[in-house]
PDB file of C-alpha atoms in Angstrom:
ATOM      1  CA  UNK A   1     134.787  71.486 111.585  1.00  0.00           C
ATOM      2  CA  UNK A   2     136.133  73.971 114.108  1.00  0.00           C
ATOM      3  CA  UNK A   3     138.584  72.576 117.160  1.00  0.00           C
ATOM      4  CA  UNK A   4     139.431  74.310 120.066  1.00  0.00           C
ATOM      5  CA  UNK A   5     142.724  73.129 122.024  1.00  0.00           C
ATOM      6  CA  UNK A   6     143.730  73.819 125.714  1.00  0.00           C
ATOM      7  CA  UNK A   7     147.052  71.794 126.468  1.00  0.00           C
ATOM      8  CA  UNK A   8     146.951  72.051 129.893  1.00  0.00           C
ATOM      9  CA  UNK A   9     144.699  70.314 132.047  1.00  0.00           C
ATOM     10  CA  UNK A  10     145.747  71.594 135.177  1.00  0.00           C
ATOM     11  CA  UNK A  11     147.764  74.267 136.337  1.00  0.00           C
ATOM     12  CA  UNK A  12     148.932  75.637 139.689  1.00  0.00           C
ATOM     13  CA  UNK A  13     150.498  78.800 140.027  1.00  0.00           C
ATOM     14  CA  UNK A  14     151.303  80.857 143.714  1.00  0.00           C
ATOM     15  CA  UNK A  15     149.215  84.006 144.392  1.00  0.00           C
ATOM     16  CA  UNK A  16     150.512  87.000 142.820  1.00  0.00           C
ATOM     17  CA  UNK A  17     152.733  84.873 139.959  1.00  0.00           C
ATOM     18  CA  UNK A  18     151.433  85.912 136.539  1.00  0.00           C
ATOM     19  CA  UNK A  19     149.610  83.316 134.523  1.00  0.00           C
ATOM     20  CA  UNK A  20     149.228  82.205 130.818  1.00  0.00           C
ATOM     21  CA  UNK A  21     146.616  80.023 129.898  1.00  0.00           C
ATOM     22  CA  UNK A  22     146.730  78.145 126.522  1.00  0.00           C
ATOM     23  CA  UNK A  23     144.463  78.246 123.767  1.00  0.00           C
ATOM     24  CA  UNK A  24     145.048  76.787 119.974  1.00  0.00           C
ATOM     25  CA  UNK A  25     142.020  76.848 117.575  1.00  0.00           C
ATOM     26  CA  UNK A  26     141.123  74.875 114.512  1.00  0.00           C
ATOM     27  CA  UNK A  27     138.729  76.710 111.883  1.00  0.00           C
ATOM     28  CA  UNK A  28     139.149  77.885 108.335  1.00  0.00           C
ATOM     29  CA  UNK A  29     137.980  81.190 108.484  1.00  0.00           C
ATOM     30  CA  UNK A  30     138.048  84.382 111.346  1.00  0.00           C
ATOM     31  CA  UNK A  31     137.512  82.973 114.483  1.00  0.00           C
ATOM     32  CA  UNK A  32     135.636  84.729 116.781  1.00  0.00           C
ATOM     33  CA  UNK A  33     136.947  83.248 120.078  1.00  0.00           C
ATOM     34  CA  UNK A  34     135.890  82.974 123.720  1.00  0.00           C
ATOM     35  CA  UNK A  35     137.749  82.508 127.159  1.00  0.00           C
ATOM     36  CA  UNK A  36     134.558  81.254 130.196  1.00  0.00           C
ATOM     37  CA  UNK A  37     135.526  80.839 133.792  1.00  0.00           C
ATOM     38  CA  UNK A  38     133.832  78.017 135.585  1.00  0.00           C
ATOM     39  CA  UNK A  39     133.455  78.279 139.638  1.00  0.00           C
ATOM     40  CA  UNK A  40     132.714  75.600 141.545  1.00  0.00           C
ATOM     41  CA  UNK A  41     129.233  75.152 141.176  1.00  0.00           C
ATOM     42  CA  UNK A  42     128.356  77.964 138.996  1.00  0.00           C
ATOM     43  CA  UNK A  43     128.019  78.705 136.003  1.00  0.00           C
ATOM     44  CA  UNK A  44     129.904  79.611 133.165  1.00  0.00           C
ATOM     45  CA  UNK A  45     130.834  83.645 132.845  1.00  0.00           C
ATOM     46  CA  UNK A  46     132.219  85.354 129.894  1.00  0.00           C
ATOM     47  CA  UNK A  47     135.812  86.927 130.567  1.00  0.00           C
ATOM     48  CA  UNK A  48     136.630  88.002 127.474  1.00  0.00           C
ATOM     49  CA  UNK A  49     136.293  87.592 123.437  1.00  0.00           C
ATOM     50  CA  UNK A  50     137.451  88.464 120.444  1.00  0.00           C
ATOM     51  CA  UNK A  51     135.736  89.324 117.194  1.00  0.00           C
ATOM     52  CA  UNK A  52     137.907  91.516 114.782  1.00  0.00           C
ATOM     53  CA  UNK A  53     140.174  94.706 115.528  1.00  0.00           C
ATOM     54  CA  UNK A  54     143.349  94.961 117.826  1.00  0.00           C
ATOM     55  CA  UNK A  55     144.284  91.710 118.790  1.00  0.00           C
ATOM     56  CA  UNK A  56     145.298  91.950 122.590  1.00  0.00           C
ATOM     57  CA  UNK A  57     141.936  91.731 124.360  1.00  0.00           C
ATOM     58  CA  UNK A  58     141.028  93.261 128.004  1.00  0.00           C
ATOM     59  CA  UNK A  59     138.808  91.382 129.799  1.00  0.00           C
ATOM     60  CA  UNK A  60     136.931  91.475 133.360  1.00  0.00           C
ATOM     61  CA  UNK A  61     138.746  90.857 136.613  1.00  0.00           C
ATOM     62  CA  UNK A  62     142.360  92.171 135.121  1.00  0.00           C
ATOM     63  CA  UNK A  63     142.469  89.270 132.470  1.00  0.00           C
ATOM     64  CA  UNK A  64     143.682  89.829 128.749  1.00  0.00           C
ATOM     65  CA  UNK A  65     144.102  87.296 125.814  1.00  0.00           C
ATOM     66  CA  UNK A  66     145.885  88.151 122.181  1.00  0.00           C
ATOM     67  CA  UNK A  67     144.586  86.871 119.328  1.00  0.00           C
ATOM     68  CA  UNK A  68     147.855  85.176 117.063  1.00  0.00           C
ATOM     69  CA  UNK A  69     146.431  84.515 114.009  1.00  0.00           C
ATOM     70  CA  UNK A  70     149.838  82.792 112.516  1.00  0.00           C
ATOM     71  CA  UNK A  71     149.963  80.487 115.559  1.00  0.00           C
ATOM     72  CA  UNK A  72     145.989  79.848 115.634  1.00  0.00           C
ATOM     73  CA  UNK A  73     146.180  80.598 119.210  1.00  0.00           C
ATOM     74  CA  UNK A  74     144.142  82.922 122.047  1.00  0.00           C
ATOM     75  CA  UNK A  75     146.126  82.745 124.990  1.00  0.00           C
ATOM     76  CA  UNK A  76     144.192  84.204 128.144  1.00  0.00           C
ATOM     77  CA  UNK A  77     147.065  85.670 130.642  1.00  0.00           C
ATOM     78  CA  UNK A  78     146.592  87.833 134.102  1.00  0.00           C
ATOM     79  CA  UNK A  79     149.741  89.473 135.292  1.00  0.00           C
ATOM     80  CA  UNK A  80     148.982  88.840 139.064  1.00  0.00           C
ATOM     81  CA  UNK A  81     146.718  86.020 140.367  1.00  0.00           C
ATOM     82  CA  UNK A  82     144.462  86.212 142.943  1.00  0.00           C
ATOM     83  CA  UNK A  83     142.777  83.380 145.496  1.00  0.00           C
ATOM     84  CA  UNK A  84     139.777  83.552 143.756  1.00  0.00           C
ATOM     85  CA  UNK A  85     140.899  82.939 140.693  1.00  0.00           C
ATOM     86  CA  UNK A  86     140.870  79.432 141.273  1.00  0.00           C
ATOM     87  CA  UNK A  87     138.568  77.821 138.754  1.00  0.00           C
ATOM     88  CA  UNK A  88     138.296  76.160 135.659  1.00  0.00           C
ATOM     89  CA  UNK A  89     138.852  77.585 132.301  1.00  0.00           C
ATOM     90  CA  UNK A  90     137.006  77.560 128.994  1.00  0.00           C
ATOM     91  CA  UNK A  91     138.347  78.719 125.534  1.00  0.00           C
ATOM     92  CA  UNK A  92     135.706  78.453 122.967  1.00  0.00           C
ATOM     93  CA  UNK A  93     135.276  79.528 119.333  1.00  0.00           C
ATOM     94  CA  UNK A  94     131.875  80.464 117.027  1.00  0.00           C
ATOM     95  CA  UNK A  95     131.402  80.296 113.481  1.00  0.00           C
ATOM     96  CA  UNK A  96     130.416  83.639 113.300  1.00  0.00           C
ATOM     97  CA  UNK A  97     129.712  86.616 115.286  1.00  0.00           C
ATOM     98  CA  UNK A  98     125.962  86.092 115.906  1.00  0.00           C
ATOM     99  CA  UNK A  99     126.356  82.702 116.917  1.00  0.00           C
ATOM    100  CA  UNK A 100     126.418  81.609 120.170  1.00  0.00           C
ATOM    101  CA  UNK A 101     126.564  77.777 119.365  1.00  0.00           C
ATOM    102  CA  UNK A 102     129.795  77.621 120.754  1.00  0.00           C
ATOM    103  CA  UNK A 103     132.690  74.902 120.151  1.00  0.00           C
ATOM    104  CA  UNK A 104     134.650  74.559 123.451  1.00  0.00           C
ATOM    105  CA  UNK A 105     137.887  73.534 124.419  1.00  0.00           C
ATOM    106  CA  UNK A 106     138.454  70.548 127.860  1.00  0.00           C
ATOM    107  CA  UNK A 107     139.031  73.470 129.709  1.00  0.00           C
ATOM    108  CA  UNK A 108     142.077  74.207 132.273  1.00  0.00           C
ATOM    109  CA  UNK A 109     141.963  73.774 136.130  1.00  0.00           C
ATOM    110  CA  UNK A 110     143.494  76.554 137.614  1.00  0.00           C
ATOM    111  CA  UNK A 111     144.837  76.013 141.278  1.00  0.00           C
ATOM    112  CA  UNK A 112     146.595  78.797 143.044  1.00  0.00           C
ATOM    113  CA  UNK A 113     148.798  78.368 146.027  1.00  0.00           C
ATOM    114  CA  UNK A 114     148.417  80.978 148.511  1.00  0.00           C
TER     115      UNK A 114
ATOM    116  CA  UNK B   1     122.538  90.798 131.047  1.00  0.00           C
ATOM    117  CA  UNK B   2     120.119  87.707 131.243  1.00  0.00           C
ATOM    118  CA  UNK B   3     119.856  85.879 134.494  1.00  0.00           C
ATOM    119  CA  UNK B   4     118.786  82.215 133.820  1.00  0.00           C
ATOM    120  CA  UNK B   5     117.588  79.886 136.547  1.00  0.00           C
ATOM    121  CA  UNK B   6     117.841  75.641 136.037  1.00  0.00           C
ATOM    122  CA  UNK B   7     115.942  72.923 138.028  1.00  0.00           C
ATOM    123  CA  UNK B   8     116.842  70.987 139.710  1.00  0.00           C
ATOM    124  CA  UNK B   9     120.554  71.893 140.622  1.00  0.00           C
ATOM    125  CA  UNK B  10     120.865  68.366 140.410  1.00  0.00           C
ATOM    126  CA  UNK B  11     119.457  65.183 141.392  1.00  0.00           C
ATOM    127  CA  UNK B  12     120.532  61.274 141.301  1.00  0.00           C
ATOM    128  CA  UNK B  13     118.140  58.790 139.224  1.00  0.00           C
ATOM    129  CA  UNK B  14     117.878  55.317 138.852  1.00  0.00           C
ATOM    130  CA  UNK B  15     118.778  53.824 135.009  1.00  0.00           C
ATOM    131  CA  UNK B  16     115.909  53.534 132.479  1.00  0.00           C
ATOM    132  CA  UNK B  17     113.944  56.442 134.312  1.00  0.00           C
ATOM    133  CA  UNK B  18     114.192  59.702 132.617  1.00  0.00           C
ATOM    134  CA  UNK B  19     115.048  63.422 134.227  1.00  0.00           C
ATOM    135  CA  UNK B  20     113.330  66.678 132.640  1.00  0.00           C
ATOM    136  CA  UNK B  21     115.485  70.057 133.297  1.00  0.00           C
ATOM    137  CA  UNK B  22     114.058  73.203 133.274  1.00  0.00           C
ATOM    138  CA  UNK B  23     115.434  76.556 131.837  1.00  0.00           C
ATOM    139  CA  UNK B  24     114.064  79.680 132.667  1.00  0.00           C
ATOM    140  CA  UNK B  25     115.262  83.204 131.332  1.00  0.00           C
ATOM    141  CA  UNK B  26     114.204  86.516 132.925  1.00  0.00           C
ATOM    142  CA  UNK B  27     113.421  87.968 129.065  1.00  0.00           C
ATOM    143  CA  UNK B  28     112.486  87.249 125.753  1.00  0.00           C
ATOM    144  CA  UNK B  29     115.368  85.510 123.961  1.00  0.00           C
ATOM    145  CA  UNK B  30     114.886  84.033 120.395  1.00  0.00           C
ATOM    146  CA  UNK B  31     117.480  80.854 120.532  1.00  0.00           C
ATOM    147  CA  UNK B  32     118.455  78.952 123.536  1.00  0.00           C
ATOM    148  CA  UNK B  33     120.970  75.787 123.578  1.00  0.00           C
ATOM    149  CA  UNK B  34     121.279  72.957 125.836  1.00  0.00           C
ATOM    150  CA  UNK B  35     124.526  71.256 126.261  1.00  0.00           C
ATOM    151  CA  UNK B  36     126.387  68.377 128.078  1.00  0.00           C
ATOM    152  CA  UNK B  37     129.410  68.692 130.197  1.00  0.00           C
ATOM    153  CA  UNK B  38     130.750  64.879 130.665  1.00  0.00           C
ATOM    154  CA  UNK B  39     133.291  64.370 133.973  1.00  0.00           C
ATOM    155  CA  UNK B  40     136.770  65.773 132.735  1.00  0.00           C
ATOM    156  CA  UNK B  41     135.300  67.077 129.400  1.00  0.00           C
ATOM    157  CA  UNK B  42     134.452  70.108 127.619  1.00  0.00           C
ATOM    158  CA  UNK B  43     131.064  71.448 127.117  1.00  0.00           C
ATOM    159  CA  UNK B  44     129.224  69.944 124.236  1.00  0.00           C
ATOM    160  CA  UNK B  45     126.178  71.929 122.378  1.00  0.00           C
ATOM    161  CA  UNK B  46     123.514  69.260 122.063  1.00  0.00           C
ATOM    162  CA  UNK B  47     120.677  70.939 120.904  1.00  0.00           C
ATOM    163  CA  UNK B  48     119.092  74.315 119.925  1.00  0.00           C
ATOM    164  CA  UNK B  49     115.561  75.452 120.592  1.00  0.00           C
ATOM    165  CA  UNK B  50     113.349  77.861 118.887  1.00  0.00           C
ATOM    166  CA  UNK B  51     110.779  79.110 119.680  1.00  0.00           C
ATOM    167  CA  UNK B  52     107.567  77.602 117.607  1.00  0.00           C
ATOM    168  CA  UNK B  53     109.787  74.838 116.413  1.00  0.00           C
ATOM    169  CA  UNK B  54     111.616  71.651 116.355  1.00  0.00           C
ATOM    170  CA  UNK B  55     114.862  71.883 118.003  1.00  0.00           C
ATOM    171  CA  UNK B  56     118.059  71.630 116.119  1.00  0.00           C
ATOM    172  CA  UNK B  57     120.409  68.787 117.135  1.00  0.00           C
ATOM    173  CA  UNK B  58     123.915  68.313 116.722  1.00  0.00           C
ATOM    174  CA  UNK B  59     125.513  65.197 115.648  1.00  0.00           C
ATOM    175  CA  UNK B  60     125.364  62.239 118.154  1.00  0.00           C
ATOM    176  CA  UNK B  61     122.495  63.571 119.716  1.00  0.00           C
ATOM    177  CA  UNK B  62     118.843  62.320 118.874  1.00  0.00           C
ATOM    178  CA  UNK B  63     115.270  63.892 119.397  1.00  0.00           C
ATOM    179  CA  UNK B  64     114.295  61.249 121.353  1.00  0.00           C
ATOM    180  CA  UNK B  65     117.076  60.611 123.787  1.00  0.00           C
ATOM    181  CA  UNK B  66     117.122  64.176 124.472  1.00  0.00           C
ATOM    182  CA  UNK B  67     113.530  65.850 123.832  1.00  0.00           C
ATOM    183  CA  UNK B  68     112.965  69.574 123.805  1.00  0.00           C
ATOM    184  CA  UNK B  69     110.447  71.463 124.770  1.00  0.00           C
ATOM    185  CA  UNK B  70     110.472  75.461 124.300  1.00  0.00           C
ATOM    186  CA  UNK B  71     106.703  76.633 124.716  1.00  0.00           C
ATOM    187  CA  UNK B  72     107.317  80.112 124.503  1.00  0.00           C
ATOM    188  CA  UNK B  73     110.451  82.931 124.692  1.00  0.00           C
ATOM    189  CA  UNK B  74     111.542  82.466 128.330  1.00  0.00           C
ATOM    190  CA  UNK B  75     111.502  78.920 128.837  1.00  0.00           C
ATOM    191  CA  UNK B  76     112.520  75.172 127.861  1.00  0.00           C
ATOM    192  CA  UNK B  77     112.746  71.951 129.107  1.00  0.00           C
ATOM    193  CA  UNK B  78     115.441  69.309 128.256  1.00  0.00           C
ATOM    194  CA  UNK B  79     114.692  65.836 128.761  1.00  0.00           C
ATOM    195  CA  UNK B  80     117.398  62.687 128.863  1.00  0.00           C
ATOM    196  CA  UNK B  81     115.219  59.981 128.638  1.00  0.00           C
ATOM    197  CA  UNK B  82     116.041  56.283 129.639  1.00  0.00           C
ATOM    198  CA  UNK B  83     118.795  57.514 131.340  1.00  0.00           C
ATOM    199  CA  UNK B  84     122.375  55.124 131.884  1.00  0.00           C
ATOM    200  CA  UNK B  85     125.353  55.763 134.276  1.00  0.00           C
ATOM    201  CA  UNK B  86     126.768  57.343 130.830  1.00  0.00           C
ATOM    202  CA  UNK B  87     124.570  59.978 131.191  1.00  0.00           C
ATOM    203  CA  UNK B  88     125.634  61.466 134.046  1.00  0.00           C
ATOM    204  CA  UNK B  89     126.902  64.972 133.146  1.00  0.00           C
ATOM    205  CA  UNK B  90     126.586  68.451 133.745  1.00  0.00           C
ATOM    206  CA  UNK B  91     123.582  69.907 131.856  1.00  0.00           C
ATOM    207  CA  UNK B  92     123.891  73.608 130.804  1.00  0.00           C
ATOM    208  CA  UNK B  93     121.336  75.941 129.295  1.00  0.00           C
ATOM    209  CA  UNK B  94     122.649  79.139 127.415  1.00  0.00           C
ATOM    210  CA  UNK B  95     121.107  81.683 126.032  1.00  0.00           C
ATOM    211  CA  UNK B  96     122.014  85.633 123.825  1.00  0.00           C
ATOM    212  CA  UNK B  97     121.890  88.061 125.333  1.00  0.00           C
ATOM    213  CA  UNK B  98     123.044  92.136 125.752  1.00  0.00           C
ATOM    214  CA  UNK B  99     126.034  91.623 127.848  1.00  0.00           C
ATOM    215  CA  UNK B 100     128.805  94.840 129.384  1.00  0.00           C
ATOM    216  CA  UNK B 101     130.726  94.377 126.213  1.00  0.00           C
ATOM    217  CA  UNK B 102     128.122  93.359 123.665  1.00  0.00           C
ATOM    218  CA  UNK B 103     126.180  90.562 122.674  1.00  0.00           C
ATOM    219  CA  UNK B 104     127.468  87.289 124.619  1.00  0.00           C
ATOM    220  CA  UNK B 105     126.185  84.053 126.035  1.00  0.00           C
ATOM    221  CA  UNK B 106     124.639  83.375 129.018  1.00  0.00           C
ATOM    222  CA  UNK B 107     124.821  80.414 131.013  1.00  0.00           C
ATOM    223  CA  UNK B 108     122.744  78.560 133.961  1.00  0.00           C
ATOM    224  CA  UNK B 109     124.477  77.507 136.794  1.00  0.00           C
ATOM    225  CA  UNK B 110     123.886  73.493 135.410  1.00  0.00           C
ATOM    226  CA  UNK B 111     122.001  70.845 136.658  1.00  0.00           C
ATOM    227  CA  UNK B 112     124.255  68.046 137.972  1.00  0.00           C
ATOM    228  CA  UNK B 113     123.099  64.756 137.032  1.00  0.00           C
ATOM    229  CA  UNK B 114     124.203  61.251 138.399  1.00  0.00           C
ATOM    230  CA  UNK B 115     122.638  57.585 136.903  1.00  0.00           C
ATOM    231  CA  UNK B 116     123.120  55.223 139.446  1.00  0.00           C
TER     232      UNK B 116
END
């Protein structure tokens, strides 16, 4: 069954540091991987994903993840955080491309300091 | 991109009563899936409805702790029935749709559920 890992449950960084948030995945064949963002009280909105091809991802609002197939891992970064980019997190993985039954990961609280 | 609304937002029940959620998608989608986010946990699929048939369940979920109803292609209903402080959670619907980069999945904003 496929796993998704995200170390870090909480993270505070100060406005303008960059940021790396941590994603390792579990699953035996190509993973075709997620990263959601989670506002307070909303819902959840796709940043980015990853199905096959170059493996450094662009996302919305300036964030990127690389796909590191030898370390199972789809790290989402941003080279300059913003106040509103205070939220929670989500790295998920599907089976396959047309699925959307997605396998997610606790998720990471992102707190930035002004 | 598909806009999906959920009622109620949330709402506080008493235990052994039961609290029906409704998911309503501004198009025709073929698959929608309800899932669970516990306090402090990730987001766990529970279920997915077709259209015209019996929804699929994942394991540790059961048809009649969690009925579905999905009458036609914009709409479905998820009910937790007999409901214990356990079941308090975040309820999510998702559905496919044509996103800016692609296919993707959409989600509701959640309907926040406390079992006193």
């Amino acid at each position: 069954a496929q796993s998704v890992t995200q170390p870090d449950i909480h993270i505070t960084v100060s406005e303008g540091a960059s940021l790396e948030l941590r994603c390792n995945y579990s699953y035996g064949a190509t993973p075709y991987l997620f990263w959601y963002v989670q506002s307070p009280g909303q819902g959840l909105q796709l940043l980015l994903k990853y199905f096959s091809g170059d493996t450094l991802v662009q996302g919305i609002k300036g964030f990127e993840a690389e796909f590191k197939r030898s370390q199972s891992s789809f790290n989402l970064r941003k080279p300059s955080v913003h106040w509103s980019d205070a939220a929670e997190y989500f790295c998920a993985v599907a089976p396959w491309a047309g699925s959307y039954q997605l396998t997610f990961g606790k998720g990471t609280k992102l707190s930035v300091i002004p | 991109s598909a806009v999906i609304s959920q009622k109620p937002s949330r709402d506080i029940c008493q235990r052994g009563t039961s609290l029906t959620i409704q998911c309503q998608v501004d198009s025709q989608v073929t698959m929608m899936f309800w899932y669970r986010q516990q306090p402090g946990q990730s987001l766990t699929l529970i279920a997915t409805a077709n259209q015209g048939s019996e929804a699929t369940y994942e394991s540790g979920f059961v048809i009649d702790k969690f009925p579905i109803s999905r009458p036609n292609l914009t709409f479905s209903t998820l009910t937790v029935s007999n409901l214990s402080p356990e079941d308090s959670s975040i309820y999510l619907c998702s559905v496919q749709g044509s996103g800016t980069g692609g296919t993707e999945a959409f989600f509701g904003q959640g309907t926040r559920l406390t079992v006193v």
